PDB file of C-alpha atoms in Angstrom:
ATOM      1  CA  UNK A 202       0.000   0.000   0.000  1.00 42.00           C
ATOM      2  CA  UNK A 203       1.446   3.357  -1.108  1.00 42.00           C
ATOM      3  CA  UNK A 204       1.242   6.435   1.167  1.00 40.00           C
ATOM      4  CA  UNK A 205       0.892   9.892  -0.381  1.00 39.00           C
ATOM      5  CA  UNK A 206       1.147  13.251   1.368  1.00 38.00           C
ATOM      6  CA  UNK A 207      -0.519  16.336  -0.158  1.00 38.00           C
ATOM      7  CA  UNK A 208      -0.880  19.897   1.069  1.00 37.00           C
ATOM      8  CA  UNK A 209      -4.373  21.377   1.326  1.00 39.00           C
ATOM      9  CA  UNK A 210      -5.392  24.936   0.560  1.00 41.00           C
ATOM     10  CA  UNK A 211      -4.521  26.107   4.077  1.00 36.00           C
ATOM     11  CA  UNK A 212      -1.272  24.204   4.525  1.00 38.00           C
ATOM     12  CA  UNK A 213      -2.643  21.168   6.361  1.00 40.00           C
ATOM     13  CA  UNK A 214      -1.202  17.848   5.364  1.00 37.00           C
ATOM     14  CA  UNK A 215      -3.719  15.267   4.218  1.00 39.00           C
ATOM     15  CA  UNK A 216      -2.984  11.550   4.024  1.00 39.00           C
ATOM     16  CA  UNK A 217      -4.379   9.583   1.095  1.00 41.00           C
ATOM     17  CA  UNK A 218      -4.055   5.829   0.666  1.00 40.00           C
ATOM     18  CA  UNK A 219      -4.027   4.176  -2.724  1.00 39.00           C
ATOM     19  CA  UNK A 220      -4.050   0.476  -3.411  1.00 41.00           C
ATOM     20  CA  UNK A 221      -1.339  -0.847  -5.714  1.00 41.00           C
ATOM     21  CA  UNK A 222      -4.021  -1.748  -8.261  1.00 42.00           C
ATOM     22  CA  UNK A 223      -4.352   1.149 -10.704  1.00 43.00           C
ATOM     23  CA  UNK A 224      -7.826   2.637 -11.102  1.00 42.00           C
ATOM     24  CA  UNK A 225      -9.041   4.766 -14.027  1.00 43.00           C
ATOM     25  CA  UNK A 226      -8.350   8.360 -13.123  1.00 45.00           C
ATOM     26  CA  UNK A 227      -6.406   7.378  -9.996  1.00 45.00           C
ATOM     27  CA  UNK A 228      -3.304   9.383 -10.858  1.00 45.00           C
ATOM     28  CA  UNK A 229      -5.395  12.376 -11.870  1.00 45.00           C
ATOM     29  CA  UNK A 230      -7.266  12.287  -8.562  1.00 44.00           C
ATOM     30  CA  UNK A 231      -4.027  12.304  -6.599  1.00 43.00           C
ATOM     31  CA  UNK A 232      -3.209  15.705  -8.067  1.00 45.00           C
ATOM     32  CA  UNK A 233      -6.522  17.337  -7.166  1.00 46.00           C
ATOM     33  CA  UNK A 234      -6.648  19.704  -4.222  1.00 47.00           C
ATOM     34  CA  UNK A 235      -9.348  19.370  -1.598  1.00 44.00           C
ATOM     35  CA  UNK A 236     -11.484  22.387  -0.770  1.00 44.00           C
ATOM     36  CA  UNK A 237     -11.979  24.766   1.168  1.00 44.00           C
ATOM     37  CA  UNK A 238     -12.395  27.141  -1.770  1.00 45.00           C
ATOM     38  CA  UNK A 239     -10.634  30.466  -1.584  1.00 47.00           C
ATOM     39  CA  UNK A 240     -12.620  33.498  -2.800  1.00 46.00           C
ATOM     40  CA  UNK A 241     -12.058  34.639  -6.362  1.00 49.00           C
ATOM     41  CA  UNK A 242     -12.922  37.690  -8.399  1.00 55.00           C
ATOM     42  CA  UNK A 243     -16.499  37.990  -9.666  1.00 75.00           C
ATOM     43  CA  UNK A 244     -16.823  35.477 -12.454  1.00 86.00           C
ATOM     44  CA  UNK A 245     -19.589  33.333 -13.863  1.00 91.00           C
ATOM     45  CA  UNK A 246     -19.869  29.706 -12.835  1.00 88.00           C
ATOM     46  CA  UNK A 247     -20.291  27.597 -15.937  1.00 92.00           C
ATOM     47  CA  UNK A 248     -21.671  24.175 -15.095  1.00 87.00           C
ATOM     48  CA  UNK A 249     -22.285  20.896 -16.871  1.00 88.00           C
ATOM     49  CA  UNK A 250     -19.911  18.493 -18.558  1.00 88.00           C
ATOM     50  CA  UNK A 251     -20.472  19.471 -22.189  1.00 91.00           C
ATOM     51  CA  UNK A 252     -20.493  23.281 -21.677  1.00 93.00           C
ATOM     52  CA  UNK A 253     -17.289  23.165 -19.610  1.00 93.00           C
ATOM     53  CA  UNK A 254     -15.462  20.846 -21.990  1.00 93.00           C
ATOM     54  CA  UNK A 255     -16.467  22.822 -25.092  1.00 94.00           C
ATOM     55  CA  UNK A 256     -15.540  26.097 -23.369  1.00 94.00           C
ATOM     56  CA  UNK A 257     -12.089  24.717 -22.569  1.00 92.00           C
ATOM     57  CA  UNK A 258     -11.590  23.494 -26.132  1.00 91.00           C
ATOM     58  CA  UNK A 259     -12.793  26.762 -27.684  1.00 92.00           C
ATOM     59  CA  UNK A 260     -10.626  28.859 -25.330  1.00 90.00           C
ATOM     60  CA  UNK A 261     -12.851  31.916 -25.776  1.00 92.00           C
ATOM     61  CA  UNK A 262     -13.310  32.495 -22.047  1.00 92.00           C
ATOM     62  CA  UNK A 263     -10.746  33.163 -19.355  1.00 91.00           C
ATOM     63  CA  UNK A 264     -10.905  30.319 -16.849  1.00 92.00           C
ATOM     64  CA  UNK A 265     -10.016  30.963 -13.201  1.00 91.00           C
ATOM     65  CA  UNK A 266     -10.355  27.384 -12.003  1.00 89.00           C
ATOM     66  CA  UNK A 267     -12.051  24.056 -12.581  1.00 89.00           C
ATOM     67  CA  UNK A 268     -14.126  22.411  -9.870  1.00 86.00           C
ATOM     68  CA  UNK A 269     -14.359  18.705 -10.488  1.00 81.00           C
ATOM     69  CA  UNK A 270     -15.884  15.713  -8.789  1.00 76.00           C
ATOM     70  CA  UNK A 271     -15.106  12.105  -9.550  1.00 60.00           C
ATOM     71  CA  UNK A 272     -16.914   8.877  -8.827  1.00 57.00           C
ATOM     72  CA  UNK A 273     -15.520   5.890  -7.006  1.00 54.00           C
ATOM     73  CA  UNK A 274     -13.952   4.696 -10.241  1.00 53.00           C
ATOM     74  CA  UNK A 275     -11.980   7.937 -10.607  1.00 59.00           C
ATOM     75  CA  UNK A 276     -11.959  10.202 -13.637  1.00 63.00           C
ATOM     76  CA  UNK A 277     -12.856   8.622 -16.954  1.00 64.00           C
ATOM     77  CA  UNK A 278     -13.731   9.720 -20.470  1.00 70.00           C
ATOM     78  CA  UNK A 279     -14.642  13.383 -20.834  1.00 74.00           C
ATOM     79  CA  UNK A 280     -13.956  14.145 -17.164  1.00 77.00           C
ATOM     80  CA  UNK A 281     -10.402  12.892 -17.540  1.00 80.00           C
ATOM     81  CA  UNK A 282     -10.075  15.025 -20.681  1.00 83.00           C
ATOM     82  CA  UNK A 283     -11.315  18.060 -18.758  1.00 84.00           C
ATOM     83  CA  UNK A 284      -8.533  17.573 -16.256  1.00 83.00           C
ATOM     84  CA  UNK A 285      -5.877  17.057 -18.947  1.00 86.00           C
ATOM     85  CA  UNK A 286      -6.877  20.187 -20.864  1.00 86.00           C
ATOM     86  CA  UNK A 287      -7.071  22.278 -17.686  1.00 86.00           C
ATOM     87  CA  UNK A 288      -3.636  21.142 -16.518  1.00 85.00           C
ATOM     88  CA  UNK A 289      -2.151  21.775 -19.971  1.00 87.00           C
ATOM     89  CA  UNK A 290      -3.431  25.369 -19.774  1.00 87.00           C
ATOM     90  CA  UNK A 291      -2.247  25.829 -16.192  1.00 87.00           C
ATOM     91  CA  UNK A 292      -5.784  26.155 -14.803  1.00 88.00           C
ATOM     92  CA  UNK A 293      -6.093  25.335 -11.092  1.00 89.00           C
ATOM     93  CA  UNK A 294      -8.220  22.276 -10.393  1.00 86.00           C
ATOM     94  CA  UNK A 295     -10.084  21.831  -7.104  1.00 82.00           C
ATOM     95  CA  UNK A 296     -12.157  18.957  -5.784  1.00 79.00           C
ATOM     96  CA  UNK A 297     -15.021  20.399  -3.695  1.00 71.00           C
ATOM     97  CA  UNK A 298     -17.485  18.405  -1.672  1.00 73.00           C
ATOM     98  CA  UNK A 299     -20.801  17.678  -3.382  1.00 76.00           C
ATOM     99  CA  UNK A 300     -22.717  19.987  -1.052  1.00 73.00           C
ATOM    100  CA  UNK A 301     -20.307  22.845  -1.772  1.00 78.00           C
ATOM    101  CA  UNK A 302     -20.538  22.323  -5.531  1.00 73.00           C
ATOM    102  CA  UNK A 303     -24.338  22.164  -5.380  1.00 73.00           C
ATOM    103  CA  UNK A 304     -24.424  25.504  -3.569  1.00 75.00           C
ATOM    104  CA  UNK A 305     -21.909  27.138  -5.917  1.00 76.00           C
ATOM    105  CA  UNK A 306     -23.975  26.093  -8.951  1.00 73.00           C
ATOM    106  CA  UNK A 307     -27.252  27.271  -7.424  1.00 74.00           C
ATOM    107  CA  UNK A 308     -28.403  23.631  -7.204  1.00 70.00           C
ATOM    108  CA  UNK A 309     -28.476  23.333 -10.983  1.00 73.00           C
ATOM    109  CA  UNK A 310     -27.757  19.992 -12.663  1.00 68.00           C
ATOM    110  CA  UNK A 311     -23.969  20.367 -12.864  1.00 68.00           C
ATOM    111  CA  UNK A 312     -22.937  16.725 -13.502  1.00 77.00           C
ATOM    112  CA  UNK A 313     -20.084  17.154 -11.045  1.00 77.00           C
ATOM    113  CA  UNK A 314     -18.356  19.809 -13.172  1.00 85.00           C
ATOM    114  CA  UNK A 315     -18.128  23.573 -12.725  1.00 89.00           C
ATOM    115  CA  UNK A 316     -15.738  26.253 -14.013  1.00 90.00           C
ATOM    116  CA  UNK A 317     -15.308  29.832 -12.895  1.00 91.00           C
ATOM    117  CA  UNK A 318     -15.031  31.770 -16.140  1.00 93.00           C
ATOM    118  CA  UNK A 319     -15.277  35.209 -17.696  1.00 94.00           C
ATOM    119  CA  UNK A 320     -18.704  36.087 -19.164  1.00 94.00           C
ATOM    120  CA  UNK A 321     -19.492  35.355 -22.808  1.00 93.00           C
ATOM    121  CA  UNK A 322     -20.841  38.398 -24.649  1.00 93.00           C
ATOM    122  CA  UNK A 323     -22.565  38.659 -28.037  1.00 93.00           C
ATOM    123  CA  UNK A 324     -20.385  40.277 -30.655  1.00 92.00           C
ATOM    124  CA  UNK A 325     -21.419  43.626 -32.169  1.00 88.00           C
ATOM    125  CA  UNK A 326     -23.597  43.118 -35.207  1.00 85.00           C
ATOM    126  CA  UNK A 327     -21.249  45.088 -37.452  1.00 81.00           C
ATOM    127  CA  UNK A 328     -18.641  42.370 -36.892  1.00 76.00           C
ATOM    128  CA  UNK A 329     -20.816  39.835 -38.683  1.00 72.00           C
ATOM    129  CA  UNK A 330     -19.240  39.007 -42.020  1.00 57.00           C
ATOM    130  CA  UNK A 331     -21.144  40.862 -44.682  1.00 57.00           C
ATOM    131  CA  UNK A 332     -21.976  38.229 -47.262  1.00 52.00           C
ATOM    132  CA  UNK A 333     -23.140  39.270 -50.688  1.00 53.00           C
ATOM    133  CA  UNK A 334     -26.556  37.762 -51.527  1.00 53.00           C
ATOM    134  CA  UNK A 335     -25.245  36.758 -54.933  1.00 55.00           C
ATOM    135  CA  UNK A 336     -22.548  34.536 -53.443  1.00 65.00           C
ATOM    136  CA  UNK A 337     -24.909  31.852 -52.161  1.00 74.00           C
ATOM    137  CA  UNK A 338     -28.693  31.923 -52.647  1.00 76.00           C
ATOM    138  CA  UNK A 339     -29.155  29.577 -49.680  1.00 84.00           C
ATOM    139  CA  UNK A 340     -27.804  31.553 -46.775  1.00 92.00           C
ATOM    140  CA  UNK A 341     -29.849  31.540 -43.589  1.00 95.00           C
ATOM    141  CA  UNK A 342     -29.484  33.870 -40.625  1.00 96.00           C
ATOM    142  CA  UNK A 343     -31.610  33.410 -37.501  1.00 97.00           C
ATOM    143  CA  UNK A 344     -32.774  36.654 -35.877  1.00 97.00           C
ATOM    144  CA  UNK A 345     -34.156  36.625 -32.318  1.00 97.00           C
ATOM    145  CA  UNK A 346     -36.170  39.487 -30.862  1.00 96.00           C
ATOM    146  CA  UNK A 347     -36.586  39.669 -27.113  1.00 92.00           C
ATOM    147  CA  UNK A 348     -36.143  36.032 -26.081  1.00 94.00           C
ATOM    148  CA  UNK A 349     -36.012  36.198 -22.289  1.00 92.00           C
ATOM    149  CA  UNK A 350     -36.062  32.614 -21.024  1.00 94.00           C
ATOM    150  CA  UNK A 351     -32.459  31.325 -20.861  1.00 95.00           C
ATOM    151  CA  UNK A 352     -33.542  27.723 -21.431  1.00 94.00           C
ATOM    152  CA  UNK A 353     -35.521  28.710 -24.521  1.00 96.00           C
ATOM    153  CA  UNK A 354     -32.572  30.694 -25.833  1.00 97.00           C
ATOM    154  CA  UNK A 355     -30.173  27.830 -25.191  1.00 97.00           C
ATOM    155  CA  UNK A 356     -32.437  25.319 -26.936  1.00 97.00           C
ATOM    156  CA  UNK A 357     -32.848  27.686 -29.907  1.00 97.00           C
ATOM    157  CA  UNK A 358     -29.079  28.120 -30.226  1.00 98.00           C
ATOM    158  CA  UNK A 359     -28.536  24.365 -30.045  1.00 97.00           C
ATOM    159  CA  UNK A 360     -31.012  23.796 -32.912  1.00 97.00           C
ATOM    160  CA  UNK A 361     -29.470  26.614 -34.949  1.00 97.00           C
ATOM    161  CA  UNK A 362     -25.986  25.155 -34.583  1.00 97.00           C
ATOM    162  CA  UNK A 363     -27.159  21.594 -35.277  1.00 96.00           C
ATOM    163  CA  UNK A 364     -29.080  22.514 -38.430  1.00 95.00           C
ATOM    164  CA  UNK A 365     -26.400  24.710 -39.967  1.00 93.00           C
ATOM    165  CA  UNK A 366     -27.660  28.285 -39.538  1.00 95.00           C
ATOM    166  CA  UNK A 367     -24.990  30.667 -40.843  1.00 93.00           C
ATOM    167  CA  UNK A 368     -25.444  33.497 -38.315  1.00 94.00           C
ATOM    168  CA  UNK A 369     -27.482  34.227 -35.180  1.00 96.00           C
ATOM    169  CA  UNK A 370     -28.474  37.827 -34.482  1.00 96.00           C
ATOM    170  CA  UNK A 371     -30.141  38.899 -31.236  1.00 96.00           C
ATOM    171  CA  UNK A 372     -31.654  42.155 -30.041  1.00 93.00           C
ATOM    172  CA  UNK A 373     -29.838  43.791 -27.135  1.00 90.00           C
ATOM    173  CA  UNK A 374     -33.094  45.178 -25.770  1.00 85.00           C
ATOM    174  CA  UNK A 375     -35.181  42.880 -23.558  1.00 87.00           C
ATOM    175  CA  UNK A 376     -33.127  39.811 -24.443  1.00 92.00           C
ATOM    176  CA  UNK A 377     -31.562  37.225 -22.179  1.00 93.00           C
ATOM    177  CA  UNK A 378     -27.751  37.483 -21.928  1.00 94.00           C
ATOM    178  CA  UNK A 379     -25.546  34.477 -22.692  1.00 95.00           C
ATOM    179  CA  UNK A 380     -25.616  33.107 -19.159  1.00 94.00           C
ATOM    180  CA  UNK A 381     -24.334  29.742 -17.901  1.00 94.00           C
ATOM    181  CA  UNK A 382     -27.947  28.509 -17.926  1.00 93.00           C
ATOM    182  CA  UNK A 383     -28.105  29.350 -21.647  1.00 96.00           C
ATOM    183  CA  UNK A 384     -24.871  27.427 -22.209  1.00 95.00           C
ATOM    184  CA  UNK A 385     -26.180  24.383 -20.334  1.00 93.00           C
ATOM    185  CA  UNK A 386     -29.495  24.439 -22.219  1.00 95.00           C
ATOM    186  CA  UNK A 387     -27.574  24.655 -25.510  1.00 96.00           C
ATOM    187  CA  UNK A 388     -25.453  21.623 -24.493  1.00 94.00           C
ATOM    188  CA  UNK A 389     -22.459  23.949 -24.868  1.00 95.00           C
ATOM    189  CA  UNK A 390     -23.257  25.012 -28.449  1.00 96.00           C
ATOM    190  CA  UNK A 391     -23.038  28.686 -27.464  1.00 96.00           C
ATOM    191  CA  UNK A 392     -19.390  28.077 -26.496  1.00 97.00           C
ATOM    192  CA  UNK A 393     -18.415  27.299 -30.091  1.00 95.00           C
ATOM    193  CA  UNK A 394     -20.772  29.432 -32.198  1.00 94.00           C
ATOM    194  CA  UNK A 395     -20.814  33.165 -32.867  1.00 90.00           C
ATOM    195  CA  UNK A 396     -23.793  35.144 -31.595  1.00 95.00           C
ATOM    196  CA  UNK A 397     -24.159  38.769 -32.661  1.00 96.00           C
ATOM    197  CA  UNK A 398     -26.344  41.524 -31.194  1.00 95.00           C
ATOM    198  CA  UNK A 399     -27.803  44.759 -32.501  1.00 94.00           C
ATOM    199  CA  UNK A 400     -29.333  47.699 -30.669  1.00 92.00           C
ATOM    200  CA  UNK A 401     -31.897  48.400 -33.435  1.00 93.00           C
ATOM    201  CA  UNK A 402     -33.312  45.250 -34.970  1.00 94.00           C
ATOM    202  CA  UNK A 403     -35.763  46.985 -37.304  1.00 94.00           C
ATOM    203  CA  UNK A 404     -33.008  49.126 -38.850  1.00 94.00           C
ATOM    204  CA  UNK A 405     -30.833  46.033 -39.258  1.00 95.00           C
ATOM    205  CA  UNK A 406     -33.626  44.115 -41.028  1.00 95.00           C
ATOM    206  CA  UNK A 407     -34.428  46.984 -43.375  1.00 95.00           C
ATOM    207  CA  UNK A 408     -30.751  47.327 -44.298  1.00 93.00           C
ATOM    208  CA  UNK A 409     -30.499  43.609 -45.099  1.00 94.00           C
ATOM    209  CA  UNK A 410     -33.691  43.785 -47.180  1.00 94.00           C
ATOM    210  CA  UNK A 411     -32.130  46.597 -49.244  1.00 93.00           C
ATOM    211  CA  UNK A 412     -29.138  44.295 -49.846  1.00 91.00           C
ATOM    212  CA  UNK A 413     -31.455  41.690 -51.388  1.00 92.00           C
ATOM    213  CA  UNK A 414     -32.164  39.458 -48.377  1.00 95.00           C
ATOM    214  CA  UNK A 415     -35.645  38.071 -47.764  1.00 96.00           C
ATOM    215  CA  UNK A 416     -36.885  38.979 -44.284  1.00 97.00           C
ATOM    216  CA  UNK A 417     -39.223  36.239 -43.041  1.00 97.00           C
ATOM    217  CA  UNK A 418     -41.085  36.663 -39.759  1.00 96.00           C
ATOM    218  CA  UNK A 419     -42.965  34.012 -37.805  1.00 93.00           C
ATOM    219  CA  UNK A 420     -46.421  33.895 -36.217  1.00 89.00           C
ATOM    220  CA  UNK A 421     -48.544  31.363 -34.392  1.00 82.00           C
ATOM    221  CA  UNK A 422     -51.323  29.582 -36.231  1.00 72.00           C
ATOM    222  CA  UNK A 423     -53.650  32.455 -37.263  1.00 64.00           C
ATOM    223  CA  UNK A 424     -57.414  32.256 -37.629  1.00 56.00           C
ATOM    224  CA  UNK A 425     -59.123  33.795 -40.707  1.00 49.00           C
ATOM    225  CA  UNK A 426     -59.838  37.078 -38.917  1.00 43.00           C
ATOM    226  CA  UNK A 427     -56.201  37.416 -37.816  1.00 48.00           C
ATOM    227  CA  UNK A 428     -54.894  36.555 -41.284  1.00 50.00           C
ATOM    228  CA  UNK A 429     -56.925  39.405 -42.776  1.00 52.00           C
ATOM    229  CA  UNK A 430     -55.523  41.884 -40.239  1.00 56.00           C
ATOM    230  CA  UNK A 431     -51.912  41.251 -41.291  1.00 64.00           C
ATOM    231  CA  UNK A 432     -50.617  43.332 -44.171  1.00 78.00           C
ATOM    232  CA  UNK A 433     -47.773  40.828 -44.685  1.00 85.00           C
ATOM    233  CA  UNK A 434     -48.702  37.546 -46.419  1.00 89.00           C
ATOM    234  CA  UNK A 435     -48.729  34.404 -44.250  1.00 92.00           C
ATOM    235  CA  UNK A 436     -47.779  30.955 -45.520  1.00 92.00           C
ATOM    236  CA  UNK A 437     -47.168  27.526 -44.053  1.00 93.00           C
ATOM    237  CA  UNK A 438     -43.514  26.667 -43.485  1.00 94.00           C
ATOM    238  CA  UNK A 439     -44.070  23.541 -45.612  1.00 93.00           C
ATOM    239  CA  UNK A 440     -44.928  25.722 -48.620  1.00 94.00           C
ATOM    240  CA  UNK A 441     -41.949  28.056 -48.278  1.00 94.00           C
ATOM    241  CA  UNK A 442     -39.336  27.845 -51.041  1.00 93.00           C
ATOM    242  CA  UNK A 443     -35.810  28.790 -50.010  1.00 93.00           C
ATOM    243  CA  UNK A 444     -34.286  30.283 -53.131  1.00 90.00           C
ATOM    244  CA  UNK A 445     -32.594  33.441 -51.838  1.00 92.00           C
ATOM    245  CA  UNK A 446     -30.609  34.580 -48.795  1.00 94.00           C
ATOM    246  CA  UNK A 447     -33.059  34.642 -45.898  1.00 96.00           C
ATOM    247  CA  UNK A 448     -33.375  36.109 -42.421  1.00 97.00           C
ATOM    248  CA  UNK A 449     -35.747  34.059 -40.241  1.00 98.00           C
ATOM    249  CA  UNK A 450     -37.070  36.242 -37.397  1.00 97.00           C
ATOM    250  CA  UNK A 451     -38.577  34.845 -34.182  1.00 96.00           C
ATOM    251  CA  UNK A 452     -40.062  36.910 -31.401  1.00 93.00           C
ATOM    252  CA  UNK A 453     -40.647  36.999 -27.665  1.00 91.00           C
ATOM    253  CA  UNK A 454     -42.103  33.920 -25.944  1.00 86.00           C
ATOM    254  CA  UNK A 455     -45.329  35.717 -25.035  1.00 84.00           C
ATOM    255  CA  UNK A 456     -45.845  38.732 -27.278  1.00 86.00           C
ATOM    256  CA  UNK A 457     -44.162  37.497 -30.452  1.00 90.00           C
ATOM    257  CA  UNK A 458     -42.692  40.009 -32.859  1.00 92.00           C
ATOM    258  CA  UNK A 459     -43.027  43.718 -32.178  1.00 92.00           C
ATOM    259  CA  UNK A 460     -45.042  45.843 -34.582  1.00 92.00           C
ATOM    260  CA  UNK A 461     -41.841  47.594 -35.668  1.00 93.00           C
ATOM    261  CA  UNK A 462     -40.168  44.322 -36.597  1.00 94.00           C
ATOM    262  CA  UNK A 463     -43.343  42.940 -38.208  1.00 93.00           C
ATOM    263  CA  UNK A 464     -43.363  45.985 -40.479  1.00 92.00           C
ATOM    264  CA  UNK A 465     -39.860  45.039 -41.641  1.00 94.00           C
ATOM    265  CA  UNK A 466     -40.905  41.519 -42.688  1.00 95.00           C
ATOM    266  CA  UNK A 467     -41.744  40.633 -46.292  1.00 96.00           C
ATOM    267  CA  UNK A 468     -43.333  37.272 -45.474  1.00 95.00           C
ATOM    268  CA  UNK A 469     -44.638  35.475 -42.385  1.00 95.00           C
ATOM    269  CA  UNK A 470     -44.279  31.739 -41.780  1.00 95.00           C
ATOM    270  CA  UNK A 471     -46.490  29.649 -39.547  1.00 93.00           C
ATOM    271  CA  UNK A 472     -46.708  26.014 -38.446  1.00 92.00           C
ATOM    272  CA  UNK A 473     -50.155  24.572 -39.083  1.00 90.00           C
ATOM    273  CA  UNK A 474     -51.584  22.167 -36.487  1.00 88.00           C
ATOM    274  CA  UNK A 475     -52.915  18.721 -37.357  1.00 85.00           C
ATOM    275  CA  UNK A 476     -56.127  19.009 -35.308  1.00 84.00           C
ATOM    276  CA  UNK A 477     -58.572  21.540 -33.929  1.00 84.00           C
ATOM    277  CA  UNK A 478     -57.012  23.181 -30.899  1.00 79.00           C
ATOM    278  CA  UNK A 479     -58.679  24.724 -27.851  1.00 80.00           C
ATOM    279  CA  UNK A 480     -57.872  28.342 -26.943  1.00 76.00           C
ATOM    280  CA  UNK A 481     -54.411  28.719 -25.454  1.00 73.00           C
ATOM    281  CA  UNK A 482     -52.818  25.911 -27.484  1.00 76.00           C
ATOM    282  CA  UNK A 483     -52.673  27.650 -30.847  1.00 71.00           C
ATOM    283  CA  UNK A 484     -48.901  28.096 -30.739  1.00 77.00           C
ATOM    284  CA  UNK A 485     -45.756  26.154 -29.873  1.00 88.00           C
ATOM    285  CA  UNK A 486     -42.935  26.839 -27.454  1.00 90.00           C
ATOM    286  CA  UNK A 487     -40.477  29.110 -29.273  1.00 94.00           C
ATOM    287  CA  UNK A 488     -37.602  26.622 -29.087  1.00 95.00           C
ATOM    288  CA  UNK A 489     -39.775  23.805 -30.483  1.00 95.00           C
ATOM    289  CA  UNK A 490     -41.099  26.071 -33.242  1.00 94.00           C
ATOM    290  CA  UNK A 491     -37.549  27.106 -34.106  1.00 96.00           C
ATOM    291  CA  UNK A 492     -36.472  23.503 -34.592  1.00 96.00           C
ATOM    292  CA  UNK A 493     -39.440  22.742 -36.863  1.00 96.00           C
ATOM    293  CA  UNK A 494     -39.023  25.912 -38.923  1.00 97.00           C
ATOM    294  CA  UNK A 495     -35.267  25.533 -39.330  1.00 97.00           C
ATOM    295  CA  UNK A 496     -35.514  21.896 -40.349  1.00 96.00           C
ATOM    296  CA  UNK A 497     -38.264  22.707 -42.839  1.00 95.00           C
ATOM    297  CA  UNK A 498     -36.064  25.377 -44.440  1.00 95.00           C
ATOM    298  CA  UNK A 499     -32.630  23.790 -44.120  1.00 94.00           C
ATOM    299  CA  UNK A 500     -33.754  20.445 -45.549  1.00 92.00           C
ATOM    300  CA  UNK A 501     -34.099  22.280 -48.873  1.00 91.00           C
ATOM    301  CA  UNK A 502     -30.390  23.051 -48.948  1.00 82.00           C
ATOM    302  CA  UNK A 503     -28.364  21.199 -51.537  1.00 72.00           C
ATOM    303  CA  UNK A 504     -26.147  18.633 -49.859  1.00 69.00           C
ATOM    304  CA  UNK A 505     -28.201  18.653 -46.654  1.00 62.00           C
ATOM    305  CA  UNK A 506     -27.481  15.382 -44.797  1.00 63.00           C
ATOM    306  CA  UNK A 507     -31.125  14.329 -45.034  1.00 52.00           C
ATOM    307  CA  UNK A 508     -30.680  14.222 -48.809  1.00 50.00           C
ATOM    308  CA  UNK A 509     -27.146  12.885 -49.136  1.00 49.00           C
ATOM    309  CA  UNK A 510     -27.297  10.233 -46.434  1.00 52.00           C
ATOM    310  CA  UNK A 511     -30.906   9.068 -46.679  1.00 51.00           C
ATOM    311  CA  UNK A 512     -30.035   6.086 -48.838  1.00 51.00           C
ATOM    312  CA  UNK A 513     -27.122   5.115 -46.614  1.00 54.00           C
ATOM    313  CA  UNK A 514     -29.267   5.305 -43.478  1.00 48.00           C
ATOM    314  CA  UNK A 515     -31.968   3.141 -45.029  1.00 48.00           C
ATOM    315  CA  UNK A 516     -29.411   0.590 -46.194  1.00 52.00           C
ATOM    316  CA  UNK A 517     -28.027   0.358 -42.672  1.00 51.00           C
ATOM    317  CA  UNK A 518     -31.400  -0.587 -41.151  1.00 44.00           C
TER     318      UNK A 518
END
């Protein structure tokens, strides 16, 4: 039996015993410091295995330290990779007690992983690469007005990244910031994708329309009386033909698109239900609607995996 001395955060010596039989992650665990946790500068606490690992790989945030738990079998798989990447970058690694980590993460589902990091901010909209509409008729930018629920925003960003959206633009006014909850809900997608923000969404949309982009808004399933009140034509997403660079605009979870943004749209898309719905169920959650709308549009893109791999998938069944 091998005896190992380590020094804790406050200079106390701690004895750890290891059996001669190697365990996965055993050597990594021997290098982890036990808490207590010393105070740090005001940083965000990013939590969850995928967000933390993708943030480390992307290296877009400053990382103060990694807080890591391990099971009885030690560190394995992605947790072991987290430790390797952190040590390679000289990031301190601490091993807090479960109760301490729960409290630090606000009792969110942290999967035993937390990092203290600098905040992630949207980039100014003028930094978005200005693509000429003539370069590619099938460009798609997702524009979000006033999304306030961090879990909705995270789910929307995950779908956008998964389905190949070229750019994501958000409104700075009344919109949720890119918080750790957003990162967790996006499964870490926000850590590797670019999100841009503008202070005046209507002006941005009008400028893009003058450049030849099609500005497409979204609405819930409208009744006949509502359809007649809209000055902008409404069509089902299944009937939309994607043949020019397009901005798909989604609005706030409750109020939808503002009148100012609606006035900037050239077309409105909706998702039609498959049955008669009672009042209050005429629309979908914004993150669910985003996934349906994006898949309906992006599946028209030449070379989309649904087209190129369909035969291969069927052959494999």
